[in-house]
Amino acid sequence: MTRDYSQFFPPSSDLKAEKRPQSPLALLGWRPFFAQQTDVDELTQSPPVRVVEVHRNALHVVGDGLDDIIPPTEGITVGDWLMFDRDHPKSSRVLRRKSLIKRRAPGTDRREQLIAANVDTAFVVTSCNQDFNVARLERYIALAFEAQITPVILLTKSDLTPDHQHYIDAARAISPDVAVVALDARGDAPRSKLADWCKPGATVAFLGSSGVGKSTLTNALLGTETIETQSIREDDAKGRHTTTRRQLFATQDGCLVLDTPGMRELQLTDAASGIQDVFSDIDNLSTQCRFNDCKHETEPGCAVLQAIENNEIDAARLGRWRKLMAEDAFNSASLSERRAKDKAFGKMVREITKQISKRR
């Protein structure tokens, strides 16, 4: 288990004075948003710590003068801020999140999986090769928009693809509100091209499939070879998993970087508004349809279908919108049902426990 407390507080000489946060907590991402949720008494008794690493059996938390390993608690993820209870760590209060990345967990048990909390920028990483997939990028962008995180599409391996402009054009067509950056994940390019987002005290995350260069990008920002990387398979350009846990790293410039394992499956849930933001062109046209509940299938007076006939919108894009909206509605309903069952089960357990206590 990695524990490097000092990495989160670079020497002041490594930070530009005019940009340097004023306290160790600020370097960890502490902001008025979190400070307003507590008071002087609580700060004295239960100092704030941030979850910088999540393991199956432990959480690594760091604060001002604090570095500890505590038992895992359900509902806590990397990036969370806790008001640390030294005597009873599992009772530490979780502060309200500024942002939360989540998905429906793989499998059939209809659970929700928390990916990361309090992220400012999500770099959605894909390669200029067979990995490039517009539908997958739309999913990640919807996830970021729903979480109120700034998404940026990063196109790696552009140096290995002489004719990579069509990848850039396809990525830019996803949303006018999303920046697209093509770069070599190695060397100095990530530091220079991503500097606008990687500021002191900011938290950024690399999201994407295995083998697209997330760990390589993290190493480039850190200026080290901290994270193991592997090459992609030559037959299908797919990557091998190297990152096995979600962990925050600190750059010398004071930015916090989250490296995540590649996600083979990204099922959206409770992301309707994020999907609408990605497909804002379809959403805007929907207001011009004759019927308020138009499904854009065969209805007369459908502005979206008219736009397709006029070649203003790609029919495939409408198909992807339908698929994501249907998936999100199904997953959201399934998870809502799961939450209701868990709540009912918890109530039953409490009632049984109360009855047993009375008999004693």
mmCIF file of N, CA and C in Angstrom, residues 151-246:
data_model
loop_
_atom_site.group_PDB
_atom_site.id
_atom_site.type_symbol
_atom_site.label_atom_id
_atom_site.label_comp_id
_atom_site.label_asym_id
_atom_site.label_seq_id
_atom_site.Cartn_x
_atom_site.Cartn_y
_atom_site.Cartn_z
ATOM 1 N N PRO A 151 -15.765 18.578 -18.768
ATOM 2 C CA PRO A 151 -15.155 17.499 -19.532
ATOM 3 C C PRO A 151 -14.222 18.038 -20.623
ATOM 4 N N VAL A 152 -13.134 17.325 -20.850
ATOM 5 C CA VAL A 152 -12.188 17.650 -21.923
ATOM 6 C C VAL A 152 -11.820 16.333 -22.606
ATOM 7 N N ILE A 153 -11.943 16.285 -23.922
ATOM 8 C CA ILE A 153 -11.575 15.072 -24.653
ATOM 9 C C ILE A 153 -10.095 15.139 -25.009
ATOM 10 N N LEU A 154 -9.345 14.096 -24.613
ATOM 11 C CA LEU A 154 -7.929 13.999 -24.954
ATOM 12 C C LEU A 154 -7.729 12.889 -25.980
ATOM 13 N N LEU A 155 -7.127 13.233 -27.095
ATOM 14 C CA LEU A 155 -6.823 12.257 -28.139
ATOM 15 C C LEU A 155 -5.339 11.930 -28.077
ATOM 16 N N THR A 156 -5.023 10.723 -27.598
ATOM 17 C CA THR A 156 -3.624 10.306 -27.493
ATOM 18 C C THR A 156 -3.208 9.530 -28.739
ATOM 19 N N LYS A 157 -1.898 9.266 -28.811
ATOM 20 C CA LYS A 157 -1.291 8.527 -29.922
ATOM 21 C C LYS A 157 -1.482 9.243 -31.254
ATOM 22 N N SER A 158 -1.728 10.555 -31.199
ATOM 23 C CA SER A 158 -1.856 11.324 -32.441
ATOM 24 C C SER A 158 -0.528 11.354 -33.192
ATOM 25 N N ASP A 159 0.589 11.222 -32.446
ATOM 26 C CA ASP A 159 1.906 11.212 -33.077
ATOM 27 C C ASP A 159 2.125 9.964 -33.907
ATOM 28 N N LEU A 160 1.344 8.895 -33.636
ATOM 29 C CA LEU A 160 1.477 7.647 -34.387
ATOM 30 C C LEU A 160 0.492 7.568 -35.558
ATOM 31 N N THR A 161 -0.350 8.594 -35.688
ATOM 32 C CA THR A 161 -1.371 8.604 -36.741
ATOM 33 C C THR A 161 -1.232 9.891 -37.535
ATOM 34 N N PRO A 162 -0.509 9.842 -38.672
ATOM 35 C CA PRO A 162 -0.284 11.058 -39.466
ATOM 36 C C PRO A 162 -1.578 11.778 -39.837
ATOM 37 N N ASP A 163 -2.599 11.007 -40.220
ATOM 38 C CA ASP A 163 -3.866 11.606 -40.614
ATOM 39 C C ASP A 163 -4.863 11.487 -39.466
ATOM 40 N N HIS A 164 -4.656 12.326 -38.431
ATOM 41 C CA HIS A 164 -5.520 12.224 -37.256
ATOM 42 C C HIS A 164 -6.559 13.345 -37.185
ATOM 43 N N GLN A 165 -6.641 14.181 -38.206
ATOM 44 C CA GLN A 165 -7.574 15.303 -38.171
ATOM 45 C C GLN A 165 -9.023 14.833 -38.113
ATOM 46 N N HIS A 166 -9.330 13.692 -38.783
ATOM 47 C CA HIS A 166 -10.730 13.234 -38.769
ATOM 48 C C HIS A 166 -11.151 12.777 -37.370
ATOM 49 N N TYR A 167 -10.181 12.323 -36.553
ATOM 50 C CA TYR A 167 -10.506 11.992 -35.164
ATOM 51 C C TYR A 167 -10.859 13.271 -34.392
ATOM 52 N N ILE A 168 -10.089 14.324 -34.628
ATOM 53 C CA ILE A 168 -10.349 15.600 -33.966
ATOM 54 C C ILE A 168 -11.718 16.131 -34.373
ATOM 55 N N ASP A 169 -12.029 16.084 -35.659
ATOM 56 C CA ASP A 169 -13.315 16.590 -36.151
ATOM 57 C C ASP A 169 -14.486 15.812 -35.540
ATOM 58 N N ALA A 170 -14.342 14.487 -35.478
ATOM 59 C CA ALA A 170 -15.416 13.651 -34.912
ATOM 60 C C ALA A 170 -15.615 13.944 -33.432
ATOM 61 N N ALA A 171 -14.519 14.176 -32.716
ATOM 62 C CA ALA A 171 -14.618 14.479 -31.285
ATOM 63 C C ALA A 171 -15.256 15.849 -31.062
ATOM 64 N N ARG A 172 -14.897 16.814 -31.874
ATOM 65 C CA ARG A 172 -15.464 18.160 -31.729
ATOM 66 C C ARG A 172 -16.950 18.186 -32.053
ATOM 67 N N ALA A 173 -17.398 17.275 -32.899
ATOM 68 C CA ALA A 173 -18.810 17.245 -33.284
ATOM 69 C C ALA A 173 -19.711 16.755 -32.151
ATOM 70 N N ILE A 174 -19.137 16.162 -31.109
ATOM 71 C CA ILE A 174 -19.942 15.626 -30.004
ATOM 72 C C ILE A 174 -20.659 16.742 -29.266
ATOM 73 N N SER A 175 -19.949 17.810 -28.945
ATOM 74 C CA SER A 175 -20.559 18.930 -28.222
ATOM 75 C C SER A 175 -19.722 20.186 -28.408
ATOM 76 N N PRO A 176 -20.349 21.315 -28.691
ATOM 77 C CA PRO A 176 -19.591 22.566 -28.821
ATOM 78 C C PRO A 176 -19.041 23.063 -27.489
ATOM 79 N N ASP A 177 -19.496 22.466 -26.383
ATOM 80 C CA ASP A 177 -19.079 22.904 -25.053
ATOM 81 C C ASP A 177 -17.914 22.097 -24.492
ATOM 82 N N VAL A 178 -17.354 21.206 -25.310
ATOM 83 C CA VAL A 178 -16.268 20.338 -24.833
ATOM 84 C C VAL A 178 -15.004 20.595 -25.630
ATOM 85 N N ALA A 179 -13.933 20.953 -24.926
ATOM 86 C CA ALA A 179 -12.643 21.168 -25.588
ATOM 87 C C ALA A 179 -12.057 19.832 -26.023
ATOM 88 N N VAL A 180 -11.321 19.835 -27.128
ATOM 89 C CA VAL A 180 -10.665 18.642 -27.656
ATOM 90 C C VAL A 180 -9.179 18.939 -27.792
ATOM 91 N N VAL A 181 -8.339 18.081 -27.207
ATOM 92 C CA VAL A 181 -6.888 18.278 -27.243
ATOM 93 C C VAL A 181 -6.240 17.006 -27.776
ATOM 94 N N ALA A 182 -5.455 17.133 -28.839
ATOM 95 C CA ALA A 182 -4.681 16.006 -29.370
ATOM 96 C C ALA A 182 -3.237 16.166 -28.905
ATOM 97 N N LEU A 183 -2.662 15.089 -28.403
ATOM 98 C CA LEU A 183 -1.313 15.199 -27.840
ATOM 99 C C LEU A 183 -0.634 13.841 -27.755
ATOM 100 N N ASP A 184 0.680 13.903 -27.585
ATOM 101 C CA ASP A 184 1.477 12.724 -27.257
ATOM 102 C C ASP A 184 1.472 12.628 -25.730
ATOM 103 N N ALA A 185 1.026 11.467 -25.201
ATOM 104 C CA ALA A 185 0.894 11.321 -23.752
ATOM 105 C C ALA A 185 2.234 11.356 -23.034
ATOM 106 N N ARG A 186 3.307 11.210 -23.768
ATOM 107 C CA ARG A 186 4.631 11.208 -23.143
ATOM 108 C C ARG A 186 5.269 12.594 -23.254
ATOM 109 N N GLY A 187 6.339 12.789 -22.525
ATOM 110 C CA GLY A 187 7.097 14.029 -22.636
ATOM 111 C C GLY A 187 6.442 15.218 -21.963
ATOM 112 N N ASP A 188 6.717 16.408 -22.505
ATOM 113 C CA ASP A 188 6.266 17.653 -21.885
ATOM 114 C C ASP A 188 4.902 18.118 -22.389
ATOM 115 N N ALA A 189 4.366 17.491 -23.422
ATOM 116 C CA ALA A 189 3.101 17.959 -24.009
ATOM 117 C C ALA A 189 1.953 17.996 -23.007
ATOM 118 N N PRO A 190 1.736 16.952 -22.190
ATOM 119 C CA PRO A 190 0.618 17.010 -21.234
ATOM 120 C C PRO A 190 0.710 18.194 -20.283
ATOM 121 N N ARG A 191 1.895 18.477 -19.756
ATOM 122 C CA ARG A 191 2.035 19.588 -18.815
ATOM 123 C C ARG A 191 1.685 20.919 -19.464
ATOM 124 N N SER A 192 2.170 21.131 -20.686
ATOM 125 C CA SER A 192 1.937 22.415 -21.341
ATOM 126 C C SER A 192 0.519 22.538 -21.864
ATOM 127 N N LYS A 193 -0.014 21.484 -22.480
ATOM 128 C CA LYS A 193 -1.331 21.569 -23.102
ATOM 129 C C LYS A 193 -2.481 21.477 -22.100
ATOM 130 N N LEU A 194 -2.231 20.917 -20.930
ATOM 131 C CA LEU A 194 -3.300 20.756 -19.937
ATOM 132 C C LEU A 194 -3.153 21.728 -18.767
ATOM 133 N N ALA A 195 -2.239 22.677 -18.881
ATOM 134 C CA ALA A 195 -1.938 23.596 -17.784
ATOM 135 C C ALA A 195 -3.145 24.429 -17.364
ATOM 136 N N ASP A 196 -4.022 24.779 -18.307
ATOM 137 C CA ASP A 196 -5.179 25.606 -17.968
ATOM 138 C C ASP A 196 -6.120 24.921 -16.987
ATOM 139 N N TRP A 197 -6.117 23.610 -16.980
ATOM 140 C CA TRP A 197 -7.006 22.859 -16.080
ATOM 141 C C TRP A 197 -6.270 22.337 -14.843
ATOM 142 N N CYS A 198 -4.957 22.112 -14.974
ATOM 143 C CA CYS A 198 -4.176 21.501 -13.892
ATOM 144 C C CYS A 198 -3.514 22.563 -13.025
ATOM 145 N N LYS A 199 -4.328 23.316 -12.293
ATOM 146 C CA LYS A 199 -3.831 24.399 -11.460
ATOM 147 C C LYS A 199 -3.681 23.940 -10.004
ATOM 148 N N PRO A 200 -2.896 24.647 -9.202
ATOM 149 C CA PRO A 200 -2.728 24.265 -7.792
ATOM 150 C C PRO A 200 -4.061 24.172 -7.066
ATOM 151 N N GLY A 201 -4.253 23.063 -6.359
ATOM 152 C CA GLY A 201 -5.489 22.848 -5.612
ATOM 153 C C GLY A 201 -6.613 22.263 -6.428
ATOM 154 N N ALA A 202 -6.449 22.181 -7.756
ATOM 155 C CA ALA A 202 -7.489 21.600 -8.614
ATOM 156 C C ALA A 202 -7.368 20.081 -8.607
ATOM 157 N N THR A 203 -8.490 19.412 -8.824
ATOM 158 C CA THR A 203 -8.502 17.951 -8.917
ATOM 159 C C THR A 203 -8.969 17.557 -10.312
ATOM 160 N N VAL A 204 -8.147 16.794 -11.010
ATOM 161 C CA VAL A 204 -8.491 16.340 -12.361
ATOM 162 C C VAL A 204 -8.472 14.816 -12.382
ATOM 163 N N ALA A 205 -9.251 14.242 -13.291
ATOM 164 C CA ALA A 205 -9.324 12.782 -13.390
ATOM 165 C C ALA A 205 -9.174 12.362 -14.839
ATOM 166 N N PHE A 206 -8.466 11.265 -15.054
ATOM 167 C CA PHE A 206 -8.363 10.668 -16.377
ATOM 168 C C PHE A 206 -9.334 9.494 -16.440
ATOM 169 N N LEU A 207 -10.275 9.547 -17.386
ATOM 170 C CA LEU A 207 -11.265 8.494 -17.569
ATOM 171 C C LEU A 207 -11.132 7.920 -18.972
ATOM 172 N N GLY A 208 -11.386 6.623 -19.113
ATOM 173 C CA GLY A 208 -11.325 6.006 -20.432
ATOM 174 C C GLY A 208 -11.016 4.527 -20.344
ATOM 175 N N SER A 209 -10.904 3.908 -21.497
ATOM 176 C CA SER A 209 -10.634 2.471 -21.565
ATOM 177 C C SER A 209 -9.184 2.171 -21.201
ATOM 178 N N SER A 210 -8.885 0.903 -21.003
ATOM 179 C CA SER A 210 -7.508 0.494 -20.749
ATOM 180 C C SER A 210 -6.677 0.691 -22.010
ATOM 181 N N GLY A 211 -5.426 1.119 -21.812
ATOM 182 C CA GLY A 211 -4.507 1.211 -22.930
ATOM 183 C C GLY A 211 -4.545 2.499 -23.715
ATOM 184 N N VAL A 212 -5.372 3.471 -23.297
ATOM 185 C CA VAL A 212 -5.457 4.723 -24.065
ATOM 186 C C VAL A 212 -4.412 5.744 -23.607
ATOM 187 N N GLY A 213 -3.722 5.453 -22.504
ATOM 188 C CA GLY A 213 -2.655 6.340 -22.060
ATOM 189 C C GLY A 213 -2.933 7.106 -20.787
ATOM 190 N N LYS A 214 -3.926 6.674 -19.987
ATOM 191 C CA LYS A 214 -4.265 7.405 -18.757
ATOM 192 C C LYS A 214 -3.086 7.409 -17.782
ATOM 193 N N SER A 215 -2.487 6.251 -17.554
ATOM 194 C CA SER A 215 -1.362 6.181 -16.613
ATOM 195 C C SER A 215 -0.134 6.902 -17.165
ATOM 196 N N THR A 216 0.055 6.828 -18.467
ATOM 197 C CA THR A 216 1.167 7.545 -19.092
ATOM 198 C C THR A 216 0.996 9.046 -18.929
ATOM 199 N N LEU A 217 -0.243 9.527 -19.092
ATOM 200 C CA LEU A 217 -0.534 10.945 -18.896
ATOM 201 C C LEU A 217 -0.292 11.363 -17.445
ATOM 202 N N THR A 218 -0.715 10.514 -16.509
ATOM 203 C CA THR A 218 -0.496 10.814 -15.097
ATOM 204 C C THR A 218 0.992 10.913 -14.799
ATOM 205 N N ASN A 219 1.768 9.957 -15.310
ATOM 206 C CA ASN A 219 3.225 10.004 -15.116
ATOM 207 C C ASN A 219 3.826 11.272 -15.707
ATOM 208 N N ALA A 220 3.315 11.683 -16.869
ATOM 209 C CA ALA A 220 3.842 12.895 -17.516
ATOM 210 C C ALA A 220 3.580 14.128 -16.656
ATOM 211 N N LEU A 221 2.396 14.210 -16.053
ATOM 212 C CA LEU A 221 2.080 15.352 -15.183
ATOM 213 C C LEU A 221 2.906 15.308 -13.898
ATOM 214 N N LEU A 222 3.154 14.095 -13.404
ATOM 215 C CA LEU A 222 3.926 13.951 -12.166
ATOM 216 C C LEU A 222 5.426 14.143 -12.403
ATOM 217 N N GLY A 223 5.852 13.940 -13.653
ATOM 218 C CA GLY A 223 7.267 14.033 -13.955
ATOM 219 C C GLY A 223 8.055 12.856 -13.434
ATOM 220 N N THR A 224 7.362 11.707 -13.256
ATOM 221 C CA THR A 224 7.999 10.491 -12.745
ATOM 222 C C THR A 224 7.463 9.291 -13.510
ATOM 223 N N GLU A 225 7.939 8.124 -13.117
ATOM 224 C CA GLU A 225 7.391 6.864 -13.646
ATOM 225 C C GLU A 225 6.726 6.122 -12.493
ATOM 226 N N THR A 226 5.925 6.839 -11.720
ATOM 227 C CA THR A 226 5.292 6.281 -10.517
ATOM 228 C C THR A 226 4.364 5.133 -10.849
ATOM 229 N N ILE A 227 3.617 5.260 -11.949
ATOM 230 C CA ILE A 227 2.577 4.286 -12.278
ATOM 231 C C ILE A 227 3.047 3.384 -13.402
ATOM 232 N N GLU A 228 2.835 2.088 -13.221
ATOM 233 C CA GLU A 228 3.220 1.116 -14.232
ATOM 234 C C GLU A 228 2.338 1.266 -15.468
ATOM 235 N N THR A 229 2.955 1.137 -16.639
ATOM 236 C CA THR A 229 2.206 1.205 -17.897
ATOM 237 C C THR A 229 2.532 -0.013 -18.741
ATOM 238 N N GLN A 230 1.603 -0.331 -19.662
ATOM 239 C CA GLN A 230 1.811 -1.442 -20.587
ATOM 240 C C GLN A 230 1.369 -1.022 -21.970
ATOM 241 N N SER A 231 1.946 -1.681 -22.971
ATOM 242 C CA SER A 231 1.580 -1.375 -24.351
ATOM 243 C C SER A 231 0.261 -2.055 -24.699
ATOM 244 N N ILE A 232 -0.394 -1.584 -25.762
ATOM 245 C CA ILE A 232 -1.652 -2.170 -26.196
ATOM 246 C C ILE A 232 -1.395 -3.426 -27.006
ATOM 247 N N ARG A 233 -2.440 -4.249 -27.179
ATOM 248 C CA ARG A 233 -2.344 -5.421 -28.033
ATOM 249 C C ARG A 233 -2.345 -4.977 -29.487
ATOM 250 N N GLU A 234 -1.482 -5.538 -30.285
ATOM 251 C CA GLU A 234 -1.354 -5.102 -31.666
ATOM 252 C C GLU A 234 -2.528 -5.529 -32.539
ATOM 253 N N ASP A 235 -3.222 -6.635 -32.188
ATOM 254 C CA ASP A 235 -4.272 -7.151 -33.067
ATOM 255 C C ASP A 235 -5.535 -6.312 -33.056
ATOM 256 N N ASP A 236 -5.889 -5.711 -31.892
ATOM 257 C CA ASP A 236 -7.139 -4.952 -31.834
ATOM 258 C C ASP A 236 -6.990 -3.589 -31.158
ATOM 259 N N ALA A 237 -5.755 -3.185 -30.873
ATOM 260 C CA ALA A 237 -5.470 -1.879 -30.272
ATOM 261 C C ALA A 237 -6.078 -1.715 -28.881
ATOM 262 N N LYS A 238 -6.453 -2.827 -28.240
ATOM 263 C CA LYS A 238 -7.015 -2.735 -26.897
ATOM 264 C C LYS A 238 -5.914 -2.851 -25.861
ATOM 265 N N GLY A 239 -6.140 -2.194 -24.725
ATOM 266 C CA GLY A 239 -5.113 -2.144 -23.694
ATOM 267 C C GLY A 239 -5.285 -3.192 -22.633
ATOM 268 N N ARG A 240 -4.242 -3.316 -21.820
ATOM 269 C CA ARG A 240 -4.265 -4.219 -20.678
ATOM 270 C C ARG A 240 -4.399 -3.378 -19.418
ATOM 271 N N HIS A 241 -5.098 -3.911 -18.421
ATOM 272 C CA HIS A 241 -5.275 -3.181 -17.168
ATOM 273 C C HIS A 241 -3.948 -3.078 -16.432
ATOM 274 N N THR A 242 -3.524 -1.860 -16.106
ATOM 275 C CA THR A 242 -2.343 -1.675 -15.270
ATOM 276 C C THR A 242 -2.751 -1.020 -13.952
ATOM 277 N N THR A 243 -3.623 -0.013 -13.999
ATOM 278 C CA THR A 243 -4.127 0.607 -12.770
ATOM 279 C C THR A 243 -5.197 -0.287 -12.167
ATOM 280 N N THR A 244 -5.039 -0.624 -10.890
ATOM 281 C CA THR A 244 -5.982 -1.547 -10.247
ATOM 282 C C THR A 244 -6.798 -0.882 -9.149
ATOM 283 N N ARG A 245 -6.490 0.376 -8.837
ATOM 284 C CA ARG A 245 -7.253 1.070 -7.806
ATOM 285 C C ARG A 245 -7.324 2.550 -8.166
ATOM 286 N N ARG A 246 -8.267 3.240 -7.544
ATOM 287 C CA ARG A 246 -8.403 4.673 -7.771
ATOM 288 C C ARG A 246 -7.581 5.411 -6.726
#
